XYZ file of C-alpha atoms in Angstrom:
315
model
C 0.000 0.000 0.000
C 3.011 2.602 0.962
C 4.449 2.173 -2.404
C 1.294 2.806 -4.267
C 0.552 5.718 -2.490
C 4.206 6.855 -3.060
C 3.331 6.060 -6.977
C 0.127 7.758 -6.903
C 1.023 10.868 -4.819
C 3.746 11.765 -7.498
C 1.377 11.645 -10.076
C -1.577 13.238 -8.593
C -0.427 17.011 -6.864
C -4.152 17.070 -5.202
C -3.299 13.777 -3.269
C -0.101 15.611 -2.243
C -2.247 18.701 -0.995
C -4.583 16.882 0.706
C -1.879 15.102 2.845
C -0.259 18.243 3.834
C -3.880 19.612 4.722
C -4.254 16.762 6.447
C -1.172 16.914 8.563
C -1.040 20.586 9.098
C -4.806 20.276 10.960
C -3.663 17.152 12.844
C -0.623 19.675 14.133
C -2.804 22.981 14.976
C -5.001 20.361 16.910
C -2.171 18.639 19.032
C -0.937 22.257 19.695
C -4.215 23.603 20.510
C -5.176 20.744 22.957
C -1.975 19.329 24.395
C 1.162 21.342 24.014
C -0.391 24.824 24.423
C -2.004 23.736 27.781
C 1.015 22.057 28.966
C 3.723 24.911 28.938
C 0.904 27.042 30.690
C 0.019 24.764 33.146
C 2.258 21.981 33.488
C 2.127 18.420 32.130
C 0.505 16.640 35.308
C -1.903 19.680 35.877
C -3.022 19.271 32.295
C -3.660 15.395 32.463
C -5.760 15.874 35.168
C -7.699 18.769 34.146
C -8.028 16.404 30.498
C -9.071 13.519 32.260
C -11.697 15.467 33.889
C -12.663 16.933 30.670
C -12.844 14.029 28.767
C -15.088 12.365 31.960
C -17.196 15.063 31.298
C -17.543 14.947 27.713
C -18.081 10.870 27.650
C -21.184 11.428 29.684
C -22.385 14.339 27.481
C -22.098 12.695 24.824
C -24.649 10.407 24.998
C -27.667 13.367 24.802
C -25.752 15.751 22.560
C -23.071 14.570 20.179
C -21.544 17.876 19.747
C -20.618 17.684 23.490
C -18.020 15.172 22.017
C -15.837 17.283 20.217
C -13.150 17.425 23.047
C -12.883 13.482 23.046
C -12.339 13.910 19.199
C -9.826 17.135 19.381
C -7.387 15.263 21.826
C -7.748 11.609 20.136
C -6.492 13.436 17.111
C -3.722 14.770 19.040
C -2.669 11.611 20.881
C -2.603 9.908 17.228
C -0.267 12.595 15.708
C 1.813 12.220 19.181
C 1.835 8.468 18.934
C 2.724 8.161 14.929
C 5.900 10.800 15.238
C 6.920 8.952 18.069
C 6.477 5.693 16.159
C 8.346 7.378 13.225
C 10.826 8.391 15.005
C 11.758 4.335 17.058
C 11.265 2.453 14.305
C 12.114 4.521 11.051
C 11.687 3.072 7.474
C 13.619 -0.179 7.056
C 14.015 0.818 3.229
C 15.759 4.085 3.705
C 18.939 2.742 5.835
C 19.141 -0.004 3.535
C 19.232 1.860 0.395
C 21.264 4.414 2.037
C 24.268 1.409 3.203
C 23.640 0.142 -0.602
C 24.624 2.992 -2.010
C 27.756 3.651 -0.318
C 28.753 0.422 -0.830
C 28.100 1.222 -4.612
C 30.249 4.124 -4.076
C 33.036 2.334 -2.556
C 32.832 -0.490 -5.322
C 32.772 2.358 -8.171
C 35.760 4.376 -6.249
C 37.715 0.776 -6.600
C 37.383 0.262 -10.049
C 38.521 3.852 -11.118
C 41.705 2.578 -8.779
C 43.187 0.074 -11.238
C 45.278 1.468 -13.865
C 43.678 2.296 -17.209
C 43.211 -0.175 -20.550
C 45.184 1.165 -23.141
C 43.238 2.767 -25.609
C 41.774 0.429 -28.585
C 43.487 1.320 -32.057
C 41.037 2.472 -34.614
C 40.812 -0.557 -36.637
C 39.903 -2.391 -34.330
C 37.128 -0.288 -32.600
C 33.402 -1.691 -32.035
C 31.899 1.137 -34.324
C 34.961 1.037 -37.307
C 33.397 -1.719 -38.860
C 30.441 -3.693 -39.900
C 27.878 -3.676 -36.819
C 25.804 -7.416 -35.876
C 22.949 -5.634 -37.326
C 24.296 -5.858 -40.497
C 24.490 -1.388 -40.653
C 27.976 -0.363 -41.369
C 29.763 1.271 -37.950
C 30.763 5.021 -38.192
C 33.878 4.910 -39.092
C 34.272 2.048 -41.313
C 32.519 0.833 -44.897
C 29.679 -1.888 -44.846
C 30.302 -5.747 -45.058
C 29.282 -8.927 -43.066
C 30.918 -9.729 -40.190
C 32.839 -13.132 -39.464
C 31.239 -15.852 -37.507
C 34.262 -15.490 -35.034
C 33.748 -11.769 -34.868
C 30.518 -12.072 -34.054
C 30.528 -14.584 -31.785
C 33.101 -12.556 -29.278
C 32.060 -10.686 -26.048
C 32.518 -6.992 -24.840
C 34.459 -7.287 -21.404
C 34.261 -5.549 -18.784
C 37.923 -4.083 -19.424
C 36.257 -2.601 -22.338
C 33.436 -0.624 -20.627
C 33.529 2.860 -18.694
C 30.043 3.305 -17.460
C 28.958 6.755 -15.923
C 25.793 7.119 -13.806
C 23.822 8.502 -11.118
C 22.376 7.437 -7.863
C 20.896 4.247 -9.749
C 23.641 3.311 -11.312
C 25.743 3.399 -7.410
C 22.682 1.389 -5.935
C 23.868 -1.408 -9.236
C 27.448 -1.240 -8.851
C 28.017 -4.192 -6.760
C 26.354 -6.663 -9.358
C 27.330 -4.490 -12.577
C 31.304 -4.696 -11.419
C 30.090 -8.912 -10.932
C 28.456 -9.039 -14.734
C 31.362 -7.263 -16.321
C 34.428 -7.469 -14.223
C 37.077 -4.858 -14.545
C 34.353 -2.347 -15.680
C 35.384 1.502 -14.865
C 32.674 3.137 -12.953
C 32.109 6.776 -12.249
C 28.453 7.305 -11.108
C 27.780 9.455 -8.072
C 24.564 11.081 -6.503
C 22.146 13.676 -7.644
C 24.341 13.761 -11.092
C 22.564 15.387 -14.254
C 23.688 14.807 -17.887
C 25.576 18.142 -18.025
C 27.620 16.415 -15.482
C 28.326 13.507 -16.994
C 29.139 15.253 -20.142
C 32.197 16.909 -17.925
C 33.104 13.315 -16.661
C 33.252 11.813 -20.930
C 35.484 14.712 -21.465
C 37.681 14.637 -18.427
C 37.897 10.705 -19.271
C 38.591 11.681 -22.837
C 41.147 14.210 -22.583
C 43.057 11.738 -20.109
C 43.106 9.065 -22.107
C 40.848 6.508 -19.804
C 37.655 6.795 -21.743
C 37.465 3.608 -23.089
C 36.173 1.447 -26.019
C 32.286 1.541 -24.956
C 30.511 3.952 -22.965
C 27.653 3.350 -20.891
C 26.022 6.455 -19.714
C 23.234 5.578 -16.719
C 21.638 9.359 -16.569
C 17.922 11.389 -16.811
C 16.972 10.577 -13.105
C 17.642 14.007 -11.734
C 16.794 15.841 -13.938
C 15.924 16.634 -18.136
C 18.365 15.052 -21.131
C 18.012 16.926 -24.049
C 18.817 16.255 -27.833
C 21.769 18.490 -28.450
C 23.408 17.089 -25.201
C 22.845 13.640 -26.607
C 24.895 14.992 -29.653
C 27.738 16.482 -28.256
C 28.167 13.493 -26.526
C 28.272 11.134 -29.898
C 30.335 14.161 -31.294
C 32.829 13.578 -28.163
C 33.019 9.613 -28.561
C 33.507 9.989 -32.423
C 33.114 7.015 -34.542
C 35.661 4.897 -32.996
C 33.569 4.269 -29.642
C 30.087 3.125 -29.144
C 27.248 4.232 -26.473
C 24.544 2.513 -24.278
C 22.099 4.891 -23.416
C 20.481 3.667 -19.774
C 17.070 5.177 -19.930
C 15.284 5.972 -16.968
C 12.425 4.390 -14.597
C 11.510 7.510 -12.633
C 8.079 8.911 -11.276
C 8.690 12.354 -12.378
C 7.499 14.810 -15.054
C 10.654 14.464 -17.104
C 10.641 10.034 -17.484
C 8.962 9.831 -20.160
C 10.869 13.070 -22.025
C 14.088 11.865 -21.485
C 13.095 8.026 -22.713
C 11.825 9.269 -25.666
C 15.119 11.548 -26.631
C 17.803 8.197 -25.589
C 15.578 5.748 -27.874
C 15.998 8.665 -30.907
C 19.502 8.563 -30.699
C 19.893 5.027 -30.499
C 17.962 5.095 -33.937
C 19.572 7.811 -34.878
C 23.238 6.841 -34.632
C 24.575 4.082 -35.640
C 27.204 3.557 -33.073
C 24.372 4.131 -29.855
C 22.580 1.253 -28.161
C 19.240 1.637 -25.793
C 19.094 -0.504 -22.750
C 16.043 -0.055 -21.945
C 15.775 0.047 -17.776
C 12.415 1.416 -17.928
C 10.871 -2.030 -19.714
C 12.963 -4.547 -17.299
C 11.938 -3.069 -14.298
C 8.417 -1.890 -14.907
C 6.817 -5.244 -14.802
C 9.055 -6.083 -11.523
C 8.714 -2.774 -9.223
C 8.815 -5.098 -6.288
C 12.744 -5.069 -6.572
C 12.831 -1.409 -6.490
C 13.307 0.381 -2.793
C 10.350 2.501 -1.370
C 11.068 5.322 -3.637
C 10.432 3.333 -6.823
C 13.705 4.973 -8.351
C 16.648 3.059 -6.949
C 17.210 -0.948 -7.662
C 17.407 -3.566 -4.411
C 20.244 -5.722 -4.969
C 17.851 -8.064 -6.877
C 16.382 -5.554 -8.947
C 20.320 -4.611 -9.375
C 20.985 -7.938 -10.951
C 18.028 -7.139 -13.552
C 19.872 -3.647 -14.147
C 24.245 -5.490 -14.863
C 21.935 -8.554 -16.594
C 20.115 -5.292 -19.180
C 23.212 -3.578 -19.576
C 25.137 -6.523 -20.496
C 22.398 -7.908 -23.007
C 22.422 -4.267 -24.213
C 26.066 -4.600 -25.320
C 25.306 -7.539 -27.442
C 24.412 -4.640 -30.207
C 27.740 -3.876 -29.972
C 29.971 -4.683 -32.496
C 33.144 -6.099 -30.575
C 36.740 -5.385 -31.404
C 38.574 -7.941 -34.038
């Protein structure tokens, strides 16, 4: 129930409003009947002149309902009281988790940028400098079919530099698993602008490697031209898996749209599409139906690593 409620209250602003209503008259009432009286009065003065109250009100009750009200103000109070204090003991098992699983993604993605950098993959033998699986030639080289033995080999994980957000961190541990020696720079809150400074830095350093996978659009909008200064930065000897996003906000189902264009678009630009293998399985996403549980992180290295089938590898 929590986590359709958390669905539905992003996609409905009047639920939102009515919640905050909700609370904010559940607050004026616990100050009006409990902690107002007390710092006048005292807190054993004011139980006893409540109890009396309440006595009182019990008895009216049963010839005028209105007589009630007093019985109803400080039950609402006592309920507000109770759930903060609840709240407050026992908070949200999800939250510590997710919060431990990311900073173990953290410390698994600070680890792999620790080993010492692939050398860089010639030209002629780049993914996208020849003929692609798909049987479209790559960017950089003319069109032809590709050998059976060609074909037939893997991207590895010494191959890959993948750079993400928050949702990419909560993956790590089973993504570095799927594709060992993968180089992974995601971090929290990041935007595609962001990212775009990471490719470059990466680029200008020598460490971006042969295949990019780029895990952003949960914090905020991707847009076109920054899809195409990235493909302009990679050039045609690398190729790109565009992550798209599973994210209950306004800009989802923008940003999806613009990653599957430029994977139609470009030749050399795969779509792993995160939104389709986790939409059917939200039970293996944490509270906030954003971030992947370890088993819904399994579903995100298996998608990525299917994704870079479409890749043709290095000869």
């Amino acid at each position: 129930a929590g986590r359709g409620a958390a669905r539905a209250g992003a996609a409905r602003p009047w639920l939102w409003l009515l919640e905050s209503a909700a609370a904010i008259g559940l607050a004026a009432i616990s100050w009006r009947w409990v902690e107002s009286p007390v710092l006048r009065s005292g807190f054993r003065a004011t139980i006893r002149w409540r109890v009396r109250v309440l006595a009182r009100s019990i008895s009216a009750a049963r010839h005028s309902p209105a007589a009630a009200l007093p019985v109803v103000a400080v039950a609402g109070a006592l309920t507000v009281a109770c759930t903060a204090g609840y709240g407050v003991l026992h908070p949200p098992a999800g939250s510590g988790g997710l919060q431990r699983q990311i900073a173990q993604g953290a410390r698994i993605s600070a680890a792999t940028r620790s080993r010492h950098p692939e050398p860089a993959t010639s030209a002629s033998t780049s993914p996208a400098a020849a003929t692609r699986p798909d049987g479209k030639p790559g960017a950089g080289g003319a069109g032809g079919a590709a050998s059976p033995a060609t074909a037939a080999a893997k991207i590895h994980g010494h191959q890959v530099t993948a750079i993400g957000d928050s949702v990419m961190l909560a993956a790590a541990p089973e993504l570095q698993h799927a594709l060992p020696g993968i180089y992974i720079d995601a971090k929290v809150s990041r935007q595609m602008t962001q990212g775009l400074s990471v490719a470059r830095r990466l680029s200008a350093s020598g460490q971006l490697r042969q295949v990019l996978v780029l895990g952003l659009g949960t914090n905020g909008t991707v847009t076109r031209q920054e899809v195409s200064k990235l493909v302009g930065l990679l050039g045609p000897r690398r190729d790109l898996v565009l992550v798209n996003t599973f994210v209950p906000r306004p800009w989802g189902h923008p940003n999806n749209a613009v990653l599957a264009a430029a994977a139609r678009r470009y030749p050399n630009v795969v779509l792993a599409n995160w939104s389709k293998a986790i939409g059917h399985r939200t039970s293996l996403l944490w509270q906030d139906d954003i971030h992947p549980q370890p088993s819904g992180g399994r579903v995100y290295a298996r998608m990525v690593k299917a994704a870079l089938h479409g890749i043709r590898p290095p000869q």
